[in-house]
Coordinates of C-alpha atoms in Angstrom, one line a residue:
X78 CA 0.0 0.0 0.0
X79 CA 1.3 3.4 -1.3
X80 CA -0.4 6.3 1.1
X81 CA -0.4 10.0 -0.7
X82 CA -1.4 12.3 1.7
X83 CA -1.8 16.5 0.9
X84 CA -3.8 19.1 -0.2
X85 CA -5.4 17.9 -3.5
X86 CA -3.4 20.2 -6.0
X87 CA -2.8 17.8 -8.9
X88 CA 0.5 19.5 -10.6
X89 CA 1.9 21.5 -7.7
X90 CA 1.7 17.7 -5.1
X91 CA 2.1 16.0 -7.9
X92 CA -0.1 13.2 -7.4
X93 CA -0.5 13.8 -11.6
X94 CA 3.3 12.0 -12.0
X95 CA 2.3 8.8 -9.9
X96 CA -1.6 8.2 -12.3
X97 CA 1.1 8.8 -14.9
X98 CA 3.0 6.0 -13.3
X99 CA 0.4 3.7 -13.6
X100 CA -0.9 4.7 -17.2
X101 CA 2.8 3.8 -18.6
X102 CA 3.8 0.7 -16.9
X103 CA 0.6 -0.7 -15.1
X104 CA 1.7 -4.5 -14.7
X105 CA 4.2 -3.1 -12.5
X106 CA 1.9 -2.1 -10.3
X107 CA -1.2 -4.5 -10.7
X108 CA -0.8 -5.6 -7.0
X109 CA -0.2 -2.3 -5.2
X110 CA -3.0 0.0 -3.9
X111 CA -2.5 3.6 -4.0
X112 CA -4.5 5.5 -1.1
X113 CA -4.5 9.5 -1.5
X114 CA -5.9 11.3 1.2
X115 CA -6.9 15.0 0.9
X116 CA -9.2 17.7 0.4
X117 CA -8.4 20.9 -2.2
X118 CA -9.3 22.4 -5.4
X119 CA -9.0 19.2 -7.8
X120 CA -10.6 17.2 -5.7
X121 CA -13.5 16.6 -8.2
X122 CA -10.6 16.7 -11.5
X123 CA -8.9 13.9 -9.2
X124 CA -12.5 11.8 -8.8
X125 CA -13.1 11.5 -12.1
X126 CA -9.4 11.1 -13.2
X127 CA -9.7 8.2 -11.2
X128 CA -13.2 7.0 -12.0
X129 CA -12.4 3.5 -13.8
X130 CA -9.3 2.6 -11.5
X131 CA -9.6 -0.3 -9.6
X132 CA -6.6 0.1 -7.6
X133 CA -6.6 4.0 -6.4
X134 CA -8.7 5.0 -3.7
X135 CA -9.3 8.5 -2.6
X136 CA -10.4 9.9 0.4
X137 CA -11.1 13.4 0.6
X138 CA -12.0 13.6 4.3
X139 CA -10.0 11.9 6.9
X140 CA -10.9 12.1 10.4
X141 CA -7.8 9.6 11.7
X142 CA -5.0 9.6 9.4
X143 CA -3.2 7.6 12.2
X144 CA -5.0 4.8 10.7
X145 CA -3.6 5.1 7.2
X146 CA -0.2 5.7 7.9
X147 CA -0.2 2.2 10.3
X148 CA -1.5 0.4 7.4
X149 CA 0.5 2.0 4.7
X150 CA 3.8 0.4 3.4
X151 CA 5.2 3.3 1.8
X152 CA 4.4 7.4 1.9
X153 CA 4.7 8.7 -1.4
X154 CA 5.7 12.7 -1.8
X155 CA 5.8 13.2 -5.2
X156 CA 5.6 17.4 -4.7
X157 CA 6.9 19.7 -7.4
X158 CA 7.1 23.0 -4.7
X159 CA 11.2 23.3 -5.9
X160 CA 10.8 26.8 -4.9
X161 CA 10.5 26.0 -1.0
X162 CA 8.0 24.1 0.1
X163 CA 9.7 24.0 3.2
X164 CA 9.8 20.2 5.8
X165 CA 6.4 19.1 4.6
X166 CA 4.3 18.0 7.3
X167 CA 3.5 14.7 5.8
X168 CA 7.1 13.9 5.8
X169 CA 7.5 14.5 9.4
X170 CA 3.9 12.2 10.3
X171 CA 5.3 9.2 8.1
X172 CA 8.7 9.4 10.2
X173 CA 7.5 9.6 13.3
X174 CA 5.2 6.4 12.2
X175 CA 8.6 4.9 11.2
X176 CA 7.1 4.4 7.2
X177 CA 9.0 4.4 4.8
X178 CA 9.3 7.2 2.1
X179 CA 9.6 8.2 -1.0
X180 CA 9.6 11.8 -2.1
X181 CA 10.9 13.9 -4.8
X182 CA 14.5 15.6 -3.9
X183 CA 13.3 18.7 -3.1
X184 CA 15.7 21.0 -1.0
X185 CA 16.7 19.9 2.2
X186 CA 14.8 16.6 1.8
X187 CA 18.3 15.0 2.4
X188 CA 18.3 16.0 5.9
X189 CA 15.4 13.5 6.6
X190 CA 15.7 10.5 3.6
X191 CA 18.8 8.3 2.3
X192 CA 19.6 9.3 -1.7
X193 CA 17.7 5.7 -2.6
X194 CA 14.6 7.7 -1.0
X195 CA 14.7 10.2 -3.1
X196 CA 13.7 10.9 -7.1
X197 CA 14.7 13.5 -9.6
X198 CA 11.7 16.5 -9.2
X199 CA 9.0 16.0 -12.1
X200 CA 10.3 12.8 -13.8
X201 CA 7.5 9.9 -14.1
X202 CA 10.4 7.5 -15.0
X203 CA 12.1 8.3 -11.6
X204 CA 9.1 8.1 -9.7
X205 CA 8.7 4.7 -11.6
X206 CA 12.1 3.4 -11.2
X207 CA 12.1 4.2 -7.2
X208 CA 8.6 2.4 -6.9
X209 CA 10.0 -0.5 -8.9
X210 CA 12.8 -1.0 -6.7
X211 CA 11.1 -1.0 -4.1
X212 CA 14.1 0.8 -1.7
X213 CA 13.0 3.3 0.6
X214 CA 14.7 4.5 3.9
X215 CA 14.4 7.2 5.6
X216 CA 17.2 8.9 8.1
X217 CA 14.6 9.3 10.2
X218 CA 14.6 6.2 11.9
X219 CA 15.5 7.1 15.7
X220 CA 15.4 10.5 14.9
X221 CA 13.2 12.1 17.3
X222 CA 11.0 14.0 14.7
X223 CA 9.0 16.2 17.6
X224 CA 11.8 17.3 19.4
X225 CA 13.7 18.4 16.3
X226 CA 10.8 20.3 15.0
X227 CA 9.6 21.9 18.7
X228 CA 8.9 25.3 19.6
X229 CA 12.0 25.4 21.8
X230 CA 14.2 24.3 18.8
X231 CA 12.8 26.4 16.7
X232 CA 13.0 29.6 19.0
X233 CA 16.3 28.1 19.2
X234 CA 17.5 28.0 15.7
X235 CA 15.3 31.4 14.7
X236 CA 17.5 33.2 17.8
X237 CA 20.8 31.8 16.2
X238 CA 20.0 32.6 12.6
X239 CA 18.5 36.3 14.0
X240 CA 21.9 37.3 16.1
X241 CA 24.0 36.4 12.5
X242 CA 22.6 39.2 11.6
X243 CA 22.9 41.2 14.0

């Protein structure tokens, strides 16, 4: 099971690169599911993009998404926000639930992921290849992912980055 979870913006999240996936090589992927989870603007595109697949299933409102990152194998990220998207918050959920992930290379998503985690920004055949191989790790195993990202390291870090100006 391959979880996608974000605001449903098909080109900007990218979740257009992984039905592309499937369109181009689908007996690589005839016994994988692919759960998105999210609400957003192409919602309704997304529903009916999806109309006639058999092994996609989208849920636009989740009230425990607990739930679908413990039964998920994978997290997928396949986000095209190069310009600084910042940690994105699904990252940071799938490590502390110790998944496994996938995401496209976007800046500074080698702090959290191994290289073999990580696929070339846009590129279907990437995206592809990574699923194919089927080798995802993640730094963040033992990492503890609420105490790097809480308010006391981040006062911490903004207090450091405001006095080298200063």
């Amino acid at each position: 099971v391959y979880l996608i979870v974000g605001r449903m913006e098909i080109y900007n999240k990218g979740q257009d690169l992984i039905l592309e996936c499937l369109s181009r090589y689908p007996d690589a992927f005839r016994e994988a599911d692919f759960v998105f989870c999210g609400s957003g603007k192409d919602a309704d595109l997304f529903k009916r993009l999806i109309e006639f697949k058999s092994n996609i299933f989208f849920y636009e409102h989740v009230d425990n998404i607990a739930m679908f990152y413990r039964r998920a194998d994978v997290v997928v990220i396949p986000s095209r926000f190069e310009a600084g998207e910042g940690t994105p918050m699904v990252l940071l959920e799938a490590l502390y639930m110790n998944k496994p992930v996938l995401m496209s290379a976007l800046p500074g998503a080698d702090m959290y992921l191994d290289k073999r985690s990580l696929f070339s920004v846009g590129s279907v055949e990437a995206l592809a290849d990574s699923l194919k191989a089927g080798l995802f790790d993640s730094k963040g195993e033992g990492v503890d992912v609420v105490s790097l990202h809480s308010e006391a390291s981040m006062i911490k870090n903004f207090s450091g980055a405001l006095s080298s100006f200063l």
